[in-house]
CSV table of C-alpha atoms in Angstrom, one decimal:
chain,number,residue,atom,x,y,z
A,1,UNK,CA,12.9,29.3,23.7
A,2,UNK,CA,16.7,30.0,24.8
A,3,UNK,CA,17.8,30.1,21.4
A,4,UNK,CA,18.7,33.6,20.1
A,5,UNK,CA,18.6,32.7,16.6
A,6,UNK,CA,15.1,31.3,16.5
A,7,UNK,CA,14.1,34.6,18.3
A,8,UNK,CA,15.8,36.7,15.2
A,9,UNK,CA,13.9,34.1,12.9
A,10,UNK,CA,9.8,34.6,14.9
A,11,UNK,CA,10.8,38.2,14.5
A,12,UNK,CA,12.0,39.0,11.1
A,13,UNK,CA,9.2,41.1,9.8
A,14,UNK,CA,8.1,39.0,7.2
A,15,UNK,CA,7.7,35.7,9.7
A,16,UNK,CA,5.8,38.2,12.4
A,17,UNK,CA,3.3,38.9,10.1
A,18,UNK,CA,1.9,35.9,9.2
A,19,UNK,CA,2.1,34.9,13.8
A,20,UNK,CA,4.3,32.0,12.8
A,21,UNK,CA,4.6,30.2,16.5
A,22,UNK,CA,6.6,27.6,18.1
A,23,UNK,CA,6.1,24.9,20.5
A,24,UNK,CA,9.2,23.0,21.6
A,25,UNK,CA,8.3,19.9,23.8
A,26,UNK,CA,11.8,17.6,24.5
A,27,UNK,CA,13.7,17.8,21.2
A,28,UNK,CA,10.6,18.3,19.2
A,29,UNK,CA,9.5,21.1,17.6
A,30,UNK,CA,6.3,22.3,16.0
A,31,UNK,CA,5.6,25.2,13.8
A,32,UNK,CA,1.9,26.7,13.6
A,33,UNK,CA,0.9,29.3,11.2
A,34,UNK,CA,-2.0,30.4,12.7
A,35,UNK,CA,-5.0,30.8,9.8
A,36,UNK,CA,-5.9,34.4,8.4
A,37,UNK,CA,-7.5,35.4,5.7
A,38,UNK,CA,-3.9,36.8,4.3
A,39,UNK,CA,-2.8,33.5,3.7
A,40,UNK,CA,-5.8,32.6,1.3
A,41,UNK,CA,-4.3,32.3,-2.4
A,42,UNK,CA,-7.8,31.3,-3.5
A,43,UNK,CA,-11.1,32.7,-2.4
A,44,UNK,CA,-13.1,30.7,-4.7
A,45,UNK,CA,-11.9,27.1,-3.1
A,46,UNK,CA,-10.8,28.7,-1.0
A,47,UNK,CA,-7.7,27.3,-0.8
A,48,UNK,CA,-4.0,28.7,1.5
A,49,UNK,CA,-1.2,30.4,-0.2
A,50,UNK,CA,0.8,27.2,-2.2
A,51,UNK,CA,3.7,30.0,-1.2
A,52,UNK,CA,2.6,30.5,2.2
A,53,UNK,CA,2.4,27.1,3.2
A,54,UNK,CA,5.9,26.3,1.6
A,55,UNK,CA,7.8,29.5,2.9
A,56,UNK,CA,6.0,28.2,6.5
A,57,UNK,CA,8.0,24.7,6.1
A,58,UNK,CA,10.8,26.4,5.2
A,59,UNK,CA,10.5,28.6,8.3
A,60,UNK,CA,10.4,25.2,10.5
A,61,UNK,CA,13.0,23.4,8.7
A,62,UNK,CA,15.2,26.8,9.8
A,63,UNK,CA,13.9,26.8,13.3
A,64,UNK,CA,14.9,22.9,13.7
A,65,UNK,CA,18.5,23.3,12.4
A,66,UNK,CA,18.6,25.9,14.9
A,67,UNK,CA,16.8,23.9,17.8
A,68,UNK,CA,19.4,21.0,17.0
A,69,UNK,CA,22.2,22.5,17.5
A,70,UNK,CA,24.1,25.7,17.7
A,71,UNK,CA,24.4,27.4,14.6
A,72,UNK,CA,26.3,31.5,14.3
A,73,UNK,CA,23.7,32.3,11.5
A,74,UNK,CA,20.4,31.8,10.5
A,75,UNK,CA,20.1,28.7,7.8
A,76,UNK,CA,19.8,30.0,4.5
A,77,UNK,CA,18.1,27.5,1.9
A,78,UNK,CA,19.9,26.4,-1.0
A,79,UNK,CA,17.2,24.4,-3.2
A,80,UNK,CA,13.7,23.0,-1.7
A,81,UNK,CA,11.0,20.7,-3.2
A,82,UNK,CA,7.5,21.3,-2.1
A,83,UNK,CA,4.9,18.8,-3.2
A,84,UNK,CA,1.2,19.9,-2.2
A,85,UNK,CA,-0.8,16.8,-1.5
A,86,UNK,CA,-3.8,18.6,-0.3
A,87,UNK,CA,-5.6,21.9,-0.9
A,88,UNK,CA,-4.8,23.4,2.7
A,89,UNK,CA,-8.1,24.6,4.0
A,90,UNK,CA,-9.0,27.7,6.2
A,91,UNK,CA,-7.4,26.9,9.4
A,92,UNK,CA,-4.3,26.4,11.3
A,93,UNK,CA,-1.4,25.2,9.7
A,94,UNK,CA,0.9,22.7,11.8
A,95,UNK,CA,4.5,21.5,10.6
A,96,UNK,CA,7.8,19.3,11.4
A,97,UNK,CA,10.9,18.6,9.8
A,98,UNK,CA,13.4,16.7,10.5
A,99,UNK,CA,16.7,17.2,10.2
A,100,UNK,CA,18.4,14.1,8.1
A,101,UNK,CA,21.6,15.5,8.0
A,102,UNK,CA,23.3,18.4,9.1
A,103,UNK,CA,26.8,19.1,8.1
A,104,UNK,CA,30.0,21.4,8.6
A,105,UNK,CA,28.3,23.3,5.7
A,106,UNK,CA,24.8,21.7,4.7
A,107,UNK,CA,21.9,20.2,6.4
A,108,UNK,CA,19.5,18.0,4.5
A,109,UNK,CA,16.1,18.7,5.5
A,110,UNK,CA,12.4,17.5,5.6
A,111,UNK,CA,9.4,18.8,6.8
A,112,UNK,CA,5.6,17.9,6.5
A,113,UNK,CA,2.7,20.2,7.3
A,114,UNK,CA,-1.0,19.2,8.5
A,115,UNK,CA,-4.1,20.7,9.4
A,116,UNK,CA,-6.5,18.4,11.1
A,117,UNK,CA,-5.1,15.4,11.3
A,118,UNK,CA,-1.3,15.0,11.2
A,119,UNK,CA,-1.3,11.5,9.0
A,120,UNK,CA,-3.1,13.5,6.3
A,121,UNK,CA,-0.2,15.9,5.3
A,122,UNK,CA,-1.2,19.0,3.3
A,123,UNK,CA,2.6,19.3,1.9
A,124,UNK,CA,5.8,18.5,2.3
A,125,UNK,CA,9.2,19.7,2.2
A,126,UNK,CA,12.8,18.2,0.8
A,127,UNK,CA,15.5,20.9,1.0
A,128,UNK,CA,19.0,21.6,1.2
A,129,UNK,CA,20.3,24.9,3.6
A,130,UNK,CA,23.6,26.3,3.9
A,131,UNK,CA,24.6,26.4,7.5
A,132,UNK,CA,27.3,28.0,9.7
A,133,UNK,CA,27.8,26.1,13.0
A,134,UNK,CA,29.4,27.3,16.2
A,135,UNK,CA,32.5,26.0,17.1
A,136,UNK,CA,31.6,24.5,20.1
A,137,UNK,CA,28.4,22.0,19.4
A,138,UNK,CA,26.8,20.9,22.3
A,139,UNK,CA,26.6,17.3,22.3
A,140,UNK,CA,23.3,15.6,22.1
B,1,UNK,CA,-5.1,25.1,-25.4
B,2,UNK,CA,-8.6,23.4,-26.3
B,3,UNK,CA,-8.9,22.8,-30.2
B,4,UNK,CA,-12.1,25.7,-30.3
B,5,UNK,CA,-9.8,28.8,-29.0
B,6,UNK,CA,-7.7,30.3,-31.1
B,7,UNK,CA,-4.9,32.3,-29.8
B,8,UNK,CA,-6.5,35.8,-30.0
B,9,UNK,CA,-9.6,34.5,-28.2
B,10,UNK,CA,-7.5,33.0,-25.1
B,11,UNK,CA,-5.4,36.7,-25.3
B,12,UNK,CA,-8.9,38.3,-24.9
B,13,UNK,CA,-10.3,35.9,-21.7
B,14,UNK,CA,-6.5,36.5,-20.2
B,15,UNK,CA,-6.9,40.6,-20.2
B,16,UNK,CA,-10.7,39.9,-19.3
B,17,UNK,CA,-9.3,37.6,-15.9
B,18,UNK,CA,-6.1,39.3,-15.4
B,19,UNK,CA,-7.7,41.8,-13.0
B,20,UNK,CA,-8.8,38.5,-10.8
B,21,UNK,CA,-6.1,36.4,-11.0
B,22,UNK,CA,-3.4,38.3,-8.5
B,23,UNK,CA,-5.7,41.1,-7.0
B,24,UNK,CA,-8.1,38.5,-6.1
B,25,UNK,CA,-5.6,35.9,-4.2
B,26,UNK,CA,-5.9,37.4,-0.8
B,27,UNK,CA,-2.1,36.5,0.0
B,28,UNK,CA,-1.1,37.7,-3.1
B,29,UNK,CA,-2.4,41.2,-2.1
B,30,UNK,CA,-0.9,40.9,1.4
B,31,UNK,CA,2.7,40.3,-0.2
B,32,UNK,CA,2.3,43.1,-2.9
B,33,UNK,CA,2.7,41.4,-5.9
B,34,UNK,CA,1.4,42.5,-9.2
B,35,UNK,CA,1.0,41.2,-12.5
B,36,UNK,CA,2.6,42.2,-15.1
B,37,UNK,CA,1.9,40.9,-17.8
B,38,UNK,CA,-0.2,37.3,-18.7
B,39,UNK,CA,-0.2,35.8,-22.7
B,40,UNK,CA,-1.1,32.5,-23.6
B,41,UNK,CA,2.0,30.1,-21.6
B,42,UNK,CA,3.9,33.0,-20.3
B,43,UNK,CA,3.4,35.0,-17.3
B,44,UNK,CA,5.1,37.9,-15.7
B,45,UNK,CA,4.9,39.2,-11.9
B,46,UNK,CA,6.6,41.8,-9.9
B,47,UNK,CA,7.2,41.4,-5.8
B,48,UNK,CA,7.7,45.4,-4.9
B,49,UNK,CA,10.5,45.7,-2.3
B,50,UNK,CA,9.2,46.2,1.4
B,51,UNK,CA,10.6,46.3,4.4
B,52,UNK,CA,7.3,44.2,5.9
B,53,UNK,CA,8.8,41.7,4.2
B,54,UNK,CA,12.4,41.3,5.3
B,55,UNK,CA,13.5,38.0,6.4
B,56,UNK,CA,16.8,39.4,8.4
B,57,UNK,CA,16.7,42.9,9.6
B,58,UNK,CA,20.3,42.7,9.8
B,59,UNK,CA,20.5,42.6,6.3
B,60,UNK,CA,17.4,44.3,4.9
B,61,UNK,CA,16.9,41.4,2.3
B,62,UNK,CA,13.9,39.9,1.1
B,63,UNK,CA,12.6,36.5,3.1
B,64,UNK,CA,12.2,33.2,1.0
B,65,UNK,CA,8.7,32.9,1.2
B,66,UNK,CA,8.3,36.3,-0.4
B,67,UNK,CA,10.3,34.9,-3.7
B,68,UNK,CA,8.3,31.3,-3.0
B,69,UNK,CA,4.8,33.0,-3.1
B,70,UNK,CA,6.2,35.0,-6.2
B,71,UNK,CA,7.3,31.8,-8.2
B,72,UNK,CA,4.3,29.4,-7.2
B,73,UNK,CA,1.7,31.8,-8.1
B,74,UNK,CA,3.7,33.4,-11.4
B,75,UNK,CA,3.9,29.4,-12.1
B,76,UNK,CA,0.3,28.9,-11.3
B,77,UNK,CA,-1.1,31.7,-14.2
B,78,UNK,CA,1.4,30.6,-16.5
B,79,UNK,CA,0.0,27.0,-15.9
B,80,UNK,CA,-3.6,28.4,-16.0
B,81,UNK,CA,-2.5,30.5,-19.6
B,82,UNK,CA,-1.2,27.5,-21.0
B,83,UNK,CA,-4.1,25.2,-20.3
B,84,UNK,CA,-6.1,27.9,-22.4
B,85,UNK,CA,-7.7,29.7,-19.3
B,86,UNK,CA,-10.2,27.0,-18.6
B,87,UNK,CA,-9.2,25.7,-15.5
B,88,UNK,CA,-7.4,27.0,-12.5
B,89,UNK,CA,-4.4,24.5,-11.4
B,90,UNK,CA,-3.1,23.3,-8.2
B,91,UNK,CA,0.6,22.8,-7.6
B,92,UNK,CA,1.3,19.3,-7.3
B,93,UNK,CA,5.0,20.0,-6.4
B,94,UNK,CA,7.8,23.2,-6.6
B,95,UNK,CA,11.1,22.9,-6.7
B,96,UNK,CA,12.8,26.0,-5.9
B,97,UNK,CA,17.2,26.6,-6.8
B,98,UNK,CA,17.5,29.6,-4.5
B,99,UNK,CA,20.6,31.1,-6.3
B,100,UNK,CA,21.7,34.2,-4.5
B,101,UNK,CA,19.9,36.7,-2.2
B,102,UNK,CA,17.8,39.4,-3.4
B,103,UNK,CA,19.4,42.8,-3.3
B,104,UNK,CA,18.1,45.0,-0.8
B,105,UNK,CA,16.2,47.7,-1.5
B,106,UNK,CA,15.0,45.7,-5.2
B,107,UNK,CA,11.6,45.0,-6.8
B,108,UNK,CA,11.8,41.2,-7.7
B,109,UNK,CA,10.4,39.9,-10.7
B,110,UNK,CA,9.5,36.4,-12.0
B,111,UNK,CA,9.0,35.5,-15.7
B,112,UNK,CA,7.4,32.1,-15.8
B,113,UNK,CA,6.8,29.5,-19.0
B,114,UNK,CA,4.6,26.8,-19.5
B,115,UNK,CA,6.8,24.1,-21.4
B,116,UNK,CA,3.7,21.5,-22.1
B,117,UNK,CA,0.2,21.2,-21.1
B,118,UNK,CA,-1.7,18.2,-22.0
B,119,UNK,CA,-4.9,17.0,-20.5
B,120,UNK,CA,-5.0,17.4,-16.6
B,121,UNK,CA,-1.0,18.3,-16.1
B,122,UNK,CA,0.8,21.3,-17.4
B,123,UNK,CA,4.5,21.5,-16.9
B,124,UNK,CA,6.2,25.2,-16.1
B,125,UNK,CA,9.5,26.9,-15.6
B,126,UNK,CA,10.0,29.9,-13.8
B,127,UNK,CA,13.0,32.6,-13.1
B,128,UNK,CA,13.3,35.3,-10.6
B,129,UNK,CA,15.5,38.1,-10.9
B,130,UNK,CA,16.2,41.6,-9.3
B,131,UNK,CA,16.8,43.6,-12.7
B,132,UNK,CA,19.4,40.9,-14.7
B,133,UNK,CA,17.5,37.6,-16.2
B,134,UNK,CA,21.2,36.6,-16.9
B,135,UNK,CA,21.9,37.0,-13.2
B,136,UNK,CA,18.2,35.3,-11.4
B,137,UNK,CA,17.8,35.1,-7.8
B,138,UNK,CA,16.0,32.1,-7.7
B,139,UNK,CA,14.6,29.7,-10.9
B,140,UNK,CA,11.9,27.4,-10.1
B,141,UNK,CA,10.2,24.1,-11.7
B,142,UNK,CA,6.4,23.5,-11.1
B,143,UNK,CA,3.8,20.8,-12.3
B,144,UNK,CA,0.4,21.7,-11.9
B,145,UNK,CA,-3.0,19.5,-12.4
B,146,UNK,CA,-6.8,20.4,-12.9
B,147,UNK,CA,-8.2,19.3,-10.1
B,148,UNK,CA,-12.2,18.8,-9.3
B,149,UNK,CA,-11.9,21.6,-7.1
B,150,UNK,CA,-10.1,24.0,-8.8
B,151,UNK,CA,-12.3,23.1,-12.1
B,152,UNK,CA,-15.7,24.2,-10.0
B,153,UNK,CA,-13.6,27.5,-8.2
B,154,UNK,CA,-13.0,28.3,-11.9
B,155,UNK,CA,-16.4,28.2,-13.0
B,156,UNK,CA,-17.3,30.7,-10.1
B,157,UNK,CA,-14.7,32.7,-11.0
B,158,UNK,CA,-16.0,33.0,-14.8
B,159,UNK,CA,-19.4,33.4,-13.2
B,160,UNK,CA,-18.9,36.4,-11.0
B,161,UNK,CA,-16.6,38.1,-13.6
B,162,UNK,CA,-19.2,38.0,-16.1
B,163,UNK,CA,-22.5,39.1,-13.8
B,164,UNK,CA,-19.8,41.9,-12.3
B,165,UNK,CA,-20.6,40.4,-8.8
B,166,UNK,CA,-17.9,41.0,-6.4
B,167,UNK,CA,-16.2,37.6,-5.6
C-alpha cells in the first residue's frame, strides 16, 4: 500500500492492536479485523464489541477516503450511524465502504461489514468525515 | 421496569450485576473502561486515558472507536437498567455526533439515559465528555431490543452470578 496515510492509520496504536488489515485489489479495498477474544463484548452469547465492529467500519471508511484519492490528513469523522443487523459472531470481521461523495471539505460515506457470507451484513455504516485534500488530486 | 420490581429492588440486582456488566465484556476490559456508576435508566462509564489507545501519534489523542466502545456499551447498561435488569439488549443502531477531539492526556466519561423502554425496544441518549458536560466530546443516540439471544445470555448471566461460578 503506497499510501502514507493509510500506513499512519494500520499503525496508530489503538488500530495495531486489534491487527486491523488491508487488502487493496484494483480500486477495491477490504478491511479485516482479524477475531480475538479482546473484541468479545459478550461472553455469554458471545457476541463482538457493538464498539469494535463500528470503530472497524469507521477505520475502512478512513482507509477508502484515503485509497481514493490524496488527502494531507487523516479523515476525521464528523457524525456516523451504525445499525447492527446481526450479532457478530467469533470470527473474522470483513468490511467496505464506499465513498458516495467526497468533497473540498466532507466526504459522505458508507460501509458494511460481514463475517461468512458478505450478502448477510453484520452492520453497517452511514457517516459524514471532515477531509483535507491535496492540492493536486490525481485523476481517476 | 416490570410491574413486580419496585425501584429499590432493581437498585439492589444493579449493584448485585454491576461487577459483570463491564469487567465481564472482554473488550470492555481490553479498552479500560470502568463503570461508574449504574441506577435504574442511567448509567455512568469512565475510558482512562492511554497511550495504547491513540488514534494519531502525532497528536496523542484518543481514536474514535475508543469513545464508540464507550458510548455503545454506557448505552447498552443504561438500556439494560431501564428495561429493569431483565434482559440484556442488542444495539439495533448508534448514531454517534463526534463534537470535538478528546484532549490529550484526559479520562473520558460517558453519562448515558434511557428516555423510554416499552416491551422489546428501549430508547437511550448518551454524552461524552473530558471533564465539562457543558463542553461533550461526542453525544450519542442508541435504540436497543431484547433479542432471543440476548434474553437466554441473560439468564446465564443471572445463573452463574448467583451459584458464584466463574462465567
Amino acid at each position: 500500500m503506497s499510501n502514507a496515510l493509510i500506513e499512519t492509520l494500520l499503525a496508530a496504536p489503538y488500530v495495531a492492536r486489534f491487527g486491523v488489515r488491508l487488502e487493496q485489489k484494483g480500486d477495491e479495498l477490504t478491511g479485516i479485523l482479524p477475531y480475538s477474544e479482546i473484541l468479545v463484548g459478550n461472553p455469554l452469547i458471545p457476541a463482538l464489541h457493538g464498539g469494535a465492529i463500528g470503530a472497524f467500519l469507521e477505520i475502512v471508511a478512513s482507509a477508502s477516503l484515503l485509497a481514493g484519492q490524496s488527502l494531507e490528513r487523516l479523515p476525521r469523522p464528523i457524525d456516523v450511524a451504525i445499525d447492527y443487523l446481526r450479532p457478530g459472531r467469533a470470527a473474522d470481521v470483513y468490511a467496505r465502504a464506499i465513498v458516495n461523495r467526497s468533497g473540498r471539505r466532507v466526504a459522505n460515506v458508507r460501509a458494511e461489514a460481514w463475517q461468512g457470507r458478505s450478502g448477510a451484513p453484520v452492520a453497517t455504516l452511514h457517516g459524514h468525515f471532515l477531509i483535507t485534500p491535496g492540492r493536486t488530486d490525481p485523476a481517476g | 421496569m416490570s410491574d413486580t420490581d419496585t425501584p429499590g429492588d432493581l437498585q439492589t440486582l444493579l449493584d448485585e450485576l454491576a461487577p459483570l456488566l463491564v469487567d465481564g465484556s472482554p473488550h470492555a476490559v481490553a479498552l479500560g473502561l470502568t463503570l461508574v456508576s449504574l441506577k435504574p435508566g442511567l448509567a455512568v462509564m469512565r475510558a482512562p486515558y492511554s497511550a495504547d489507545l491513540v488514534g494519531d501519534p502525532e497528536s496523542g489523542i484518543l481514536h474514535g472507536g475508543v469513545i464508540t466502545a464507550l458510548l455503545d456499551h454506557v448505552c447498552g447498561l443504561a438500556a439494560f437498567s431501564g428495561f429493569g435488569g431483565q434482559d440484556t439488549p442488542a444495539t439495533l443502531d448508534l448514531r454517534l455526533d463526534y463534537m470535538r477531539p478528546a484532549k490529550p492526556g484526559l479520562d473520558v466519561t460517558a453519562e448515558a439515559v434511557c428516555l423510554k423502554s416499552h416491551g422489546l425496544v428501549a430508547f437511550v441518549r448518551a454524552t461524552a465528555h473530558d471533564g465539562d458536560i457543558n463542553d461533550p466530546v461526542a453525544t450519542a443516540q442508541a435504540a436497543f431490543m431484547v433479542t432471543g439471544a440476548s434474553k437466554a445470555a441473560q439468564e446465564r448471566a443471572v445463573e452463574a452470578l448467583r451459584s458464584g461460578q466463574p462465567l
